[in-house]
Every structure is written in structure tokens, then in C-alpha cells.
């Protein structure tokens, strides 16, 4: 096998692994926000009817762009723990507030863990 | 080992040093409608409607107590509370952390028309950064200060408070705890503010989130 072939295979492997890490990282963002995560410390979404938790969408509008979002209008008050009459009381046995902030602040750990997952470490 | 009490008290003490806006030491007077100056500009200094202003160097206590700004021009602040006092040098008007503070697990009721701040300390992940007995532990709490300002007063006050807090808790800012550990504002994920939104009837809120990092030794 020629050296050029080796290089091409190496580049293809790098591309493939990068895509796997990217997909894994986006998936971990979604999990962190909805279910919670020990990697980020996020508690996940509180649950009453599961409407909010199941509303979080994971999409890839472009090849290297991942989006995790919800259109539920009461998602921001849940994120901040603040309602129209003051601080919200957490009645759910699971989940909590500030999951998006914690996920955002610990994106580096998500990427690190995604790399480990892809490498099988 | 981790001591959240020390962490929270250190963060709170630092937040209390906020000086979002100040005239610096200058010649100021108090009027029946607020404060006035002959030189300089309240607008340029950054005073905005909805901010809570307080003074130092005035003779009347009410003029040091201050109040909420309802109008701003270059030479006059409209504030309900001050009493007439002639101009004097060496006085300061400043905007710090709102005097109404909802500290965690302390009963609090906001005062209509006054800004207030609510704190939340969020634990975040904890993990080893070295191996073996006595390893180094890294913890990453978040300190969230939610600043509430009276509704329909514009964006100047919430933006001013948020900008001031982000500057106060700037990346790499270090707070030494009483146990010797150093709590530091992260630079890889620096402090950030959220969107200004209506949250509570009568107020709008802007959250400021401060990502932090603390290294300490594992006791195992």
C-alpha cells in the first residue's frame, strides 16, 4: 500500500471519528438537559405530565451543527426556577432547575467524555 | 474538603462589593426631587432609570439612603426620598447590589418599585483530576444572581446591573476561602448573562451565571 493510501485512510478515519464524537456530544447535551448528567451536574427536567421533558428536540440542521431545544413556553421559568409569583417550588421527585446552564458550563467535559466513549475507553 | 458554606459566604461577600455605577468623589447636592450636580454627567456615568442609588458624604441620612431612580439627565437624578441639601464636595452617588436581597432559604418579600437580587448556588459536577489517595478534586459550582428590576423602566438598569456583575466576577477572579482553598471564576467558560424576561408580576429579570472552579484535596 502506498504512503498516499495510508494518508487517505488516516484522514478518513479521522473524519469518521470526529463525526462520531460530534454526534455523541450532541446526544450527551440532550441527555444532560432532559435526564440529567453526572458529567455536567445537571439535574434534568422536573416531571409532572412529561410534556416538558419529552418536548426537548435534538436536530442537525447542518452537517456539523447540532441543536437541542424546546418550544414549550414554560421551559424558561423552569430553567431559572422563577415563576410569576416568585421562586418555583420543586414538586417533582426527579429533575430540577438550571440544567441548561450546567450543560453549557460543562461542555468541555461533555466533549471529553464523548471522545472517551468513541474510543471505547 | 469542600465547604459549601464557605463558598457561598465568599461569593455573597464579593457580590456585596458591586459598584455598578458611581460618580466618584465630586460635588453634589440633594433636592426635593433627587440629586443634582453642576459638573459632570449622570448619563455618562451610567445611571439609569430603575437602578437603586445611594450616597455617601451627605449630612442628611435620607440623602445617603437614596432610592430608586425614576428619571436621568446629565445634571439631575429624580429619586423619591432625598431631602434638600446644598452642594458639598467629597460626596459620592453610586449603584451597588440592590439593598433588597433574597438570600437562599431566608424569607423575603420584594418591595414594589424597588429592584432586588436573588441568589442561587448550584453544586455542579465534582471529579478527580489526579489519581490515588489524596487525589485532587475539582468542583464546578455555578453562582447565579437573578436581578429583578421594576417592569416598564427600560433596559438600562438590568443591563447596568448585569454588566457590573459580570465585570465583578470576571474570569480568573480568585476568592480565598477561610480554609485556604481558592475559589476561582472560570475562564474557559466565563460568566454569562441570560435574556431579560418577565418572570414575576411587576418585575423583569436578568440572570447572571458565574461558573466557578475549586480544587481541593480528596480526604480518602
Short mmCIF file of C-alpha atoms in Angstrom, two decimals:
data_model
loop_
_atom_site.label_atom_id
_atom_site.label_comp_id
_atom_site.label_asym_id
_atom_site.label_seq_id
_atom_site.Cartn_x
_atom_site.Cartn_y
_atom_site.Cartn_z
CA UNK A 1 0.00 0.00 0.00
CA UNK A 2 1.38 3.38 -0.97
CA UNK A 3 2.04 6.11 1.58
CA UNK A 4 -0.65 8.23 -0.04
CA UNK A 5 -3.16 5.46 0.54
CA UNK A 6 -2.17 5.34 4.20
CA UNK A 7 -2.68 9.06 4.49
CA UNK A 8 -6.06 8.91 2.84
CA UNK A 9 -7.21 6.12 5.15
CA UNK A 10 -5.92 8.06 8.17
CA UNK A 11 -7.82 11.16 7.08
CA UNK A 12 -11.00 9.16 6.52
CA UNK A 13 -10.68 7.58 9.94
CA UNK A 14 -10.17 11.00 11.50
CA UNK A 15 -13.23 12.34 9.75
CA UNK A 16 -15.29 9.36 10.83
CA UNK A 17 -14.14 9.56 14.44
CA UNK A 18 -14.76 13.33 14.53
CA UNK A 19 -18.31 12.80 13.35
CA UNK A 20 -18.85 10.09 15.96
CA UNK A 21 -17.58 12.40 18.72
CA UNK A 22 -19.79 15.20 17.44
CA UNK A 23 -22.90 13.02 17.42
CA UNK A 24 -22.10 11.59 20.82
CA UNK A 25 -21.56 15.07 22.28
CA UNK A 26 -24.88 16.37 20.98
CA UNK A 27 -26.59 13.32 22.37
CA UNK A 28 -24.97 13.94 25.73
CA UNK A 29 -26.16 17.54 25.67
CA UNK A 30 -29.69 16.34 25.11
CA UNK A 31 -29.38 13.78 27.88
CA UNK A 32 -27.89 16.31 30.28
CA UNK A 33 -30.74 18.75 29.78
CA UNK A 34 -33.56 16.20 29.87
CA UNK A 35 -32.43 13.31 32.08
CA UNK A 36 -29.62 14.91 34.00
CA UNK A 37 -25.95 14.01 33.94
CA UNK A 38 -23.13 13.26 36.34
CA UNK A 39 -20.77 14.72 33.75
CA UNK A 40 -22.34 18.17 33.93
CA UNK A 41 -24.11 18.01 37.28
CA UNK A 42 -27.39 18.90 35.57
CA UNK A 43 -30.47 17.52 37.35
CA UNK A 44 -32.57 17.14 34.20
CA UNK A 45 -36.12 18.31 33.72
CA UNK A 46 -38.66 18.01 36.52
CA UNK A 47 -41.58 15.80 35.61
CA UNK A 48 -45.30 16.31 36.07
CA UNK A 49 -47.01 15.28 32.82
CA UNK A 50 -43.68 14.69 30.99
CA UNK A 51 -44.71 17.31 28.45
CA UNK A 52 -41.62 19.46 29.03
CA UNK A 53 -39.15 16.61 29.29
CA UNK A 54 -40.31 14.97 26.06
CA UNK A 55 -40.51 18.30 24.24
CA UNK A 56 -36.72 18.73 24.03
CA UNK A 57 -35.68 18.13 20.44
CA UNK A 58 -32.29 17.11 19.07
CA UNK A 59 -31.72 18.16 15.45
CA UNK A 60 -28.91 18.54 12.94
CA UNK A 61 -29.81 21.43 10.63
CA UNK A 62 -26.37 21.23 9.01
CA UNK A 63 -23.73 18.52 8.81
CA UNK A 64 -21.67 19.90 11.68
CA UNK A 65 -24.37 21.77 13.59
CA UNK A 66 -26.41 20.19 16.34
CA UNK A 67 -29.32 21.85 18.10
CA UNK A 68 -31.04 20.90 21.33
CA UNK A 69 -34.11 22.98 22.03
CA UNK A 70 -37.71 23.12 23.19
CA UNK A 71 -40.60 25.34 22.17
CA UNK A 72 -42.56 24.83 25.38
CA UNK A 73 -43.26 28.30 26.69
CA UNK A 74 -42.78 27.43 30.34
CA UNK A 75 -39.30 25.99 29.77
CA UNK A 76 -37.51 29.28 30.68
CA UNK A 77 -39.25 29.65 34.06
CA UNK A 78 -38.36 26.03 34.84
CA UNK A 79 -34.75 26.68 33.82
CA UNK A 80 -34.50 29.72 36.11
CA UNK A 81 -36.73 28.42 38.87
CA UNK A 82 -38.76 31.62 38.78
CA UNK A 83 -42.48 31.98 38.15
CA UNK A 84 -45.00 34.82 38.04
CA UNK A 85 -45.40 34.76 41.80
CA UNK A 86 -41.78 34.25 42.78
CA UNK A 87 -39.46 31.27 43.16
CA UNK A 88 -40.89 27.98 41.96
CA UNK A 89 -41.31 25.10 44.35
CA UNK A 90 -39.90 21.87 43.00
CA UNK A 91 -42.65 19.28 43.38
CA UNK A 92 -41.19 16.64 41.09
CA UNK A 93 -39.23 13.78 42.61
CA UNK A 94 -36.84 13.93 39.67
CA UNK A 95 -35.10 16.73 37.89
CA UNK A 96 -34.63 20.32 38.90
CA UNK A 97 -33.67 23.75 37.67
CA UNK A 98 -30.68 25.17 35.79
CA UNK A 99 -29.99 22.13 33.62
CA UNK A 100 -29.22 24.22 30.54
CA UNK A 101 -26.77 26.44 32.44
CA UNK A 102 -24.95 23.43 33.88
CA UNK A 103 -24.82 21.73 30.50
CA UNK A 104 -23.46 24.85 28.85
CA UNK A 105 -20.87 25.44 31.59
CA UNK A 106 -19.56 21.89 31.32
CA UNK A 107 -19.46 21.47 27.55
CA UNK A 108 -15.73 20.70 27.77
CA UNK A 109 -16.45 17.67 29.94
CA UNK A 110 -19.13 16.53 27.52
CA UNK A 111 -16.62 16.60 24.66
CA UNK A 112 -14.03 14.82 26.80
CA UNK A 113 -16.49 12.07 27.66
CA UNK A 114 -17.70 11.81 24.06
CA UNK A 115 -14.11 11.22 22.95
CA UNK A 116 -13.71 8.53 25.60
CA UNK A 117 -16.96 6.90 24.51
CA UNK A 118 -15.95 6.81 20.85
CA UNK A 119 -12.51 5.45 21.72
CA UNK A 120 -14.11 2.82 23.90
CA UNK A 121 -12.16 3.92 26.96
CA UNK B 1 -12.64 19.05 51.63
CA UNK B 2 -15.46 21.03 50.17
CA UNK B 3 -17.19 23.53 52.35
CA UNK B 4 -20.20 24.96 50.57
CA UNK B 5 -20.88 27.30 53.45
CA UNK B 6 -17.54 29.00 52.93
CA UNK B 7 -18.06 29.05 49.18
CA UNK B 8 -21.48 30.68 49.46
CA UNK B 9 -20.42 33.26 52.03
CA UNK B 10 -17.36 34.21 49.99
CA UNK B 11 -19.43 34.65 46.85
CA UNK B 12 -22.06 36.63 48.68
CA UNK B 13 -19.44 38.89 50.28
CA UNK B 14 -17.91 39.55 46.88
CA UNK B 15 -21.29 40.31 45.31
CA UNK B 16 -21.85 42.90 48.02
CA UNK B 17 -18.81 44.83 46.74
CA UNK B 18 -20.55 45.54 43.43
CA UNK B 19 -20.11 49.13 42.25
CA UNK B 20 -22.06 49.09 39.02
CA UNK B 21 -22.14 52.86 38.65
CA UNK B 22 -20.51 55.71 40.57
CA UNK B 23 -19.95 59.44 40.30
CA UNK B 24 -16.71 59.12 42.18
CA UNK B 25 -15.96 61.77 44.79
CA UNK B 26 -17.41 65.03 43.49
CA UNK B 27 -19.62 67.99 44.37
CA UNK B 28 -23.26 67.02 44.66
CA UNK B 29 -26.44 68.47 46.11
CA UNK B 30 -29.76 66.95 47.11
CA UNK B 31 -33.13 68.39 46.17
CA UNK B 32 -36.71 67.63 46.96
CA UNK B 33 -36.85 65.58 43.77
CA UNK B 34 -33.48 63.82 43.96
CA UNK B 35 -29.88 64.82 43.31
CA UNK B 36 -28.09 67.44 41.23
CA UNK B 37 -24.61 68.29 40.07
CA UNK B 38 -23.04 71.29 38.33
CA UNK B 39 -20.20 69.42 36.64
CA UNK B 40 -20.00 66.02 35.03
CA UNK B 41 -22.90 63.89 33.78
CA UNK B 42 -25.10 61.30 35.43
CA UNK B 43 -25.86 59.92 31.96
CA UNK B 44 -22.22 59.48 31.08
CA UNK B 45 -21.54 57.88 34.47
CA UNK B 46 -24.15 55.22 33.63
CA UNK B 47 -27.05 55.97 35.96
CA UNK B 48 -30.29 54.56 34.54
CA UNK B 49 -33.97 54.53 35.42
CA UNK B 50 -34.80 51.61 37.67
CA UNK B 51 -31.44 51.48 39.44
CA UNK B 52 -31.26 51.95 43.20
CA UNK B 53 -28.83 54.75 44.06
CA UNK B 54 -27.28 55.52 47.44
CA UNK B 55 -25.00 58.28 48.62
CA UNK B 56 -22.07 58.91 50.91
CA UNK B 57 -20.91 62.19 52.39
CA UNK B 58 -24.30 63.82 52.76
CA UNK B 59 -25.36 65.23 56.10
CA UNK B 60 -28.97 64.05 55.97
CA UNK B 61 -29.35 60.30 56.42
CA UNK B 62 -32.12 60.20 53.82
CA UNK B 63 -29.69 61.52 51.21
CA UNK B 64 -27.27 58.69 51.93
CA UNK B 65 -30.06 56.13 51.89
CA UNK B 66 -31.13 57.20 48.41
CA UNK B 67 -33.82 55.40 46.45
CA UNK B 68 -34.86 54.24 43.01
CA UNK B 69 -34.07 56.42 40.01
CA UNK B 70 -37.13 57.42 38.00
CA UNK B 71 -35.52 59.92 35.61
CA UNK B 72 -32.00 60.81 34.50
CA UNK B 73 -30.46 63.87 32.88
CA UNK B 74 -26.86 64.93 32.74
CA UNK B 75 -27.19 67.09 35.84
CA UNK B 76 -30.16 65.64 37.72
CA UNK B 77 -31.35 62.33 39.09
CA UNK B 78 -35.02 62.05 40.01
CA UNK B 79 -35.26 59.90 43.13
CA UNK B 80 -38.04 59.69 45.70
CA UNK B 81 -36.56 60.02 49.17
CA UNK B 82 -33.84 62.68 49.39
CA UNK B 83 -34.32 65.98 51.19
CA UNK B 84 -32.89 69.35 50.17
CA UNK B 85 -29.20 69.78 50.99
CA UNK B 86 -26.88 72.35 49.47
CA UNK B 87 -23.94 71.35 47.33
CA UNK B 88 -20.89 69.93 49.02
CA UNK B 89 -17.63 68.41 47.83
CA UNK B 90 -16.38 64.91 48.56
CA UNK B 91 -19.72 63.22 48.03
CA UNK B 92 -20.46 60.08 46.07
CA UNK B 93 -23.57 58.64 44.47
CA UNK B 94 -23.32 55.01 43.49
CA UNK B 95 -25.30 51.96 42.43
CA UNK B 96 -24.29 48.73 44.12
CA UNK B 97 -26.02 45.42 44.70
CA UNK B 98 -29.72 46.18 45.33
CA UNK B 99 -30.42 46.57 49.02
CA UNK B 100 -33.28 44.07 48.79
CA UNK B 101 -31.62 40.64 48.67
CA UNK B 102 -33.26 37.24 48.58
CA UNK B 103 -30.51 35.12 50.07
CA UNK B 104 -31.14 31.40 49.85
CA UNK B 105 -33.51 29.97 52.45
CA UNK B 106 -34.15 33.37 54.01
CA UNK B 107 -37.71 34.67 53.98
CA UNK B 108 -38.03 37.56 51.55
CA UNK B 109 -40.77 39.71 50.10
CA UNK B 110 -39.89 42.19 47.36
CA UNK B 111 -40.83 45.84 47.72
CA UNK B 112 -42.89 47.14 44.78
CA UNK B 113 -40.90 49.60 42.72
CA UNK B 114 -37.51 48.53 44.09
CA UNK B 115 -35.02 46.27 42.33
CA UNK B 116 -33.85 43.17 44.17
CA UNK B 117 -31.47 40.29 43.67
CA UNK B 118 -31.96 36.59 44.32
CA UNK B 119 -29.02 34.23 44.71
CA UNK B 120 -28.79 30.54 43.90
CA UNK B 121 -25.70 28.39 44.45
CA UNK B 122 -25.78 25.31 42.24
CA UNK B 123 -23.48 22.42 43.04
CA UNK B 124 -22.25 21.27 39.64
CA UNK B 125 -20.06 18.22 38.94
CA UNK B 126 -17.18 17.00 41.12
CA UNK B 127 -14.39 14.77 39.80
CA UNK B 128 -10.82 13.71 40.37
CA UNK B 129 -8.11 15.40 38.37
CA UNK B 130 -5.38 13.13 39.69
CA UNK B 131 -5.34 9.55 40.90
CA UNK B 132 -4.62 7.70 44.07
CA UNK B 133 -5.09 8.52 47.76
CA UNK B 134 -5.19 12.20 48.49
CA UNK B 135 -6.01 13.00 44.90
CA UNK B 136 -7.00 16.44 43.76
CA UNK B 137 -10.70 17.05 43.42
CA UNK B 138 -12.20 19.65 41.12
CA UNK B 139 -15.64 21.00 41.81
CA UNK B 140 -17.53 23.31 39.45
CA UNK B 141 -20.38 25.12 41.15
CA UNK B 142 -22.43 27.82 39.49
CA UNK B 143 -23.38 31.02 41.29
CA UNK B 144 -26.50 32.55 39.83
CA UNK B 145 -27.59 36.08 40.68
CA UNK B 146 -31.01 36.93 39.31
CA UNK B 147 -31.53 40.68 39.21
CA UNK B 148 -35.13 41.84 39.23
CA UNK B 149 -35.93 45.41 38.24
CA UNK B 150 -39.34 47.12 38.12
CA UNK B 151 -41.17 46.46 34.89
CA UNK B 152 -41.62 49.14 32.23
CA UNK B 153 -38.44 51.01 33.25
CA UNK B 154 -36.41 50.19 30.14
CA UNK B 155 -33.27 48.13 29.65
CA UNK B 156 -30.73 50.47 31.20
CA UNK B 157 -30.99 49.20 34.77
CA UNK B 158 -30.94 45.45 34.07
CA UNK B 159 -28.11 45.85 31.57
CA UNK B 160 -26.17 48.01 34.00
CA UNK B 161 -26.53 45.55 36.86
CA UNK B 162 -25.70 42.56 34.65
CA UNK B 163 -22.65 44.24 33.14
CA UNK B 164 -21.45 45.23 36.59
CA UNK B 165 -21.80 41.69 37.98
CA UNK B 166 -20.01 40.13 35.02
CA UNK B 167 -17.17 42.60 35.46
CA UNK B 168 -17.10 41.91 39.21
CA UNK B 169 -16.97 38.15 38.69
CA UNK B 170 -14.53 38.36 35.80
CA UNK B 171 -12.66 35.27 34.54
CA UNK B 172 -9.83 34.22 36.88
CA UNK B 173 -11.13 36.31 39.76
CA UNK B 174 -9.95 34.46 42.87
CA UNK B 175 -11.71 34.29 46.24
CA UNK B 176 -9.69 32.73 49.05
CA UNK B 177 -11.79 30.74 51.49
CA UNK B 178 -11.10 30.64 55.21
CA UNK B 179 -9.80 27.08 54.88
CA UNK B 180 -7.17 28.27 52.40
CA UNK B 181 -8.80 26.83 49.27
CA UNK B 182 -9.04 29.23 46.35
CA UNK B 183 -12.34 29.57 44.53
CA UNK B 184 -11.81 30.99 41.06
CA UNK B 185 -14.10 32.21 38.31
CA UNK B 186 -13.53 30.01 35.30
CA UNK B 187 -12.02 31.45 32.15
CA UNK B 188 -12.76 28.51 29.84
CA UNK B 189 -16.47 29.04 30.49
CA UNK B 190 -16.71 32.60 31.72
CA UNK B 191 -19.60 34.37 33.40
CA UNK B 192 -22.62 34.98 31.21
CA UNK B 193 -25.99 36.64 31.38
CA UNK B 194 -29.33 35.39 30.17
CA UNK B 195 -32.16 37.11 28.38
CA UNK B 196 -34.17 39.85 30.05
CA UNK B 197 -37.60 38.32 30.59
CA UNK B 198 -40.78 38.91 32.53
CA UNK B 199 -40.76 36.40 35.39
CA UNK B 200 -42.61 37.84 38.33
CA UNK B 201 -45.61 40.15 38.19
CA UNK B 202 -44.30 43.71 38.44
CA UNK B 203 -40.68 42.87 37.60
CA UNK B 204 -38.44 41.76 34.78
CA UNK B 205 -35.42 39.60 35.49
CA UNK B 206 -31.95 39.14 34.06
CA UNK B 207 -29.90 36.19 35.34
CA UNK B 208 -26.13 36.34 35.66
CA UNK B 209 -24.39 32.95 35.89
CA UNK B 210 -20.87 32.64 37.25
CA UNK B 211 -19.12 29.31 36.51
CA UNK B 212 -16.57 28.56 39.22
CA UNK B 213 -13.75 26.13 39.85
CA UNK B 214 -12.40 24.94 43.18
CA UNK B 215 -9.56 22.49 43.70
CA UNK B 216 -9.23 20.71 46.98
CA UNK B 217 -7.71 17.51 48.29
CA UNK B 218 -9.63 14.28 48.48
CA UNK B 219 -9.66 13.14 52.10
CA UNK B 220 -9.61 9.47 51.02
#
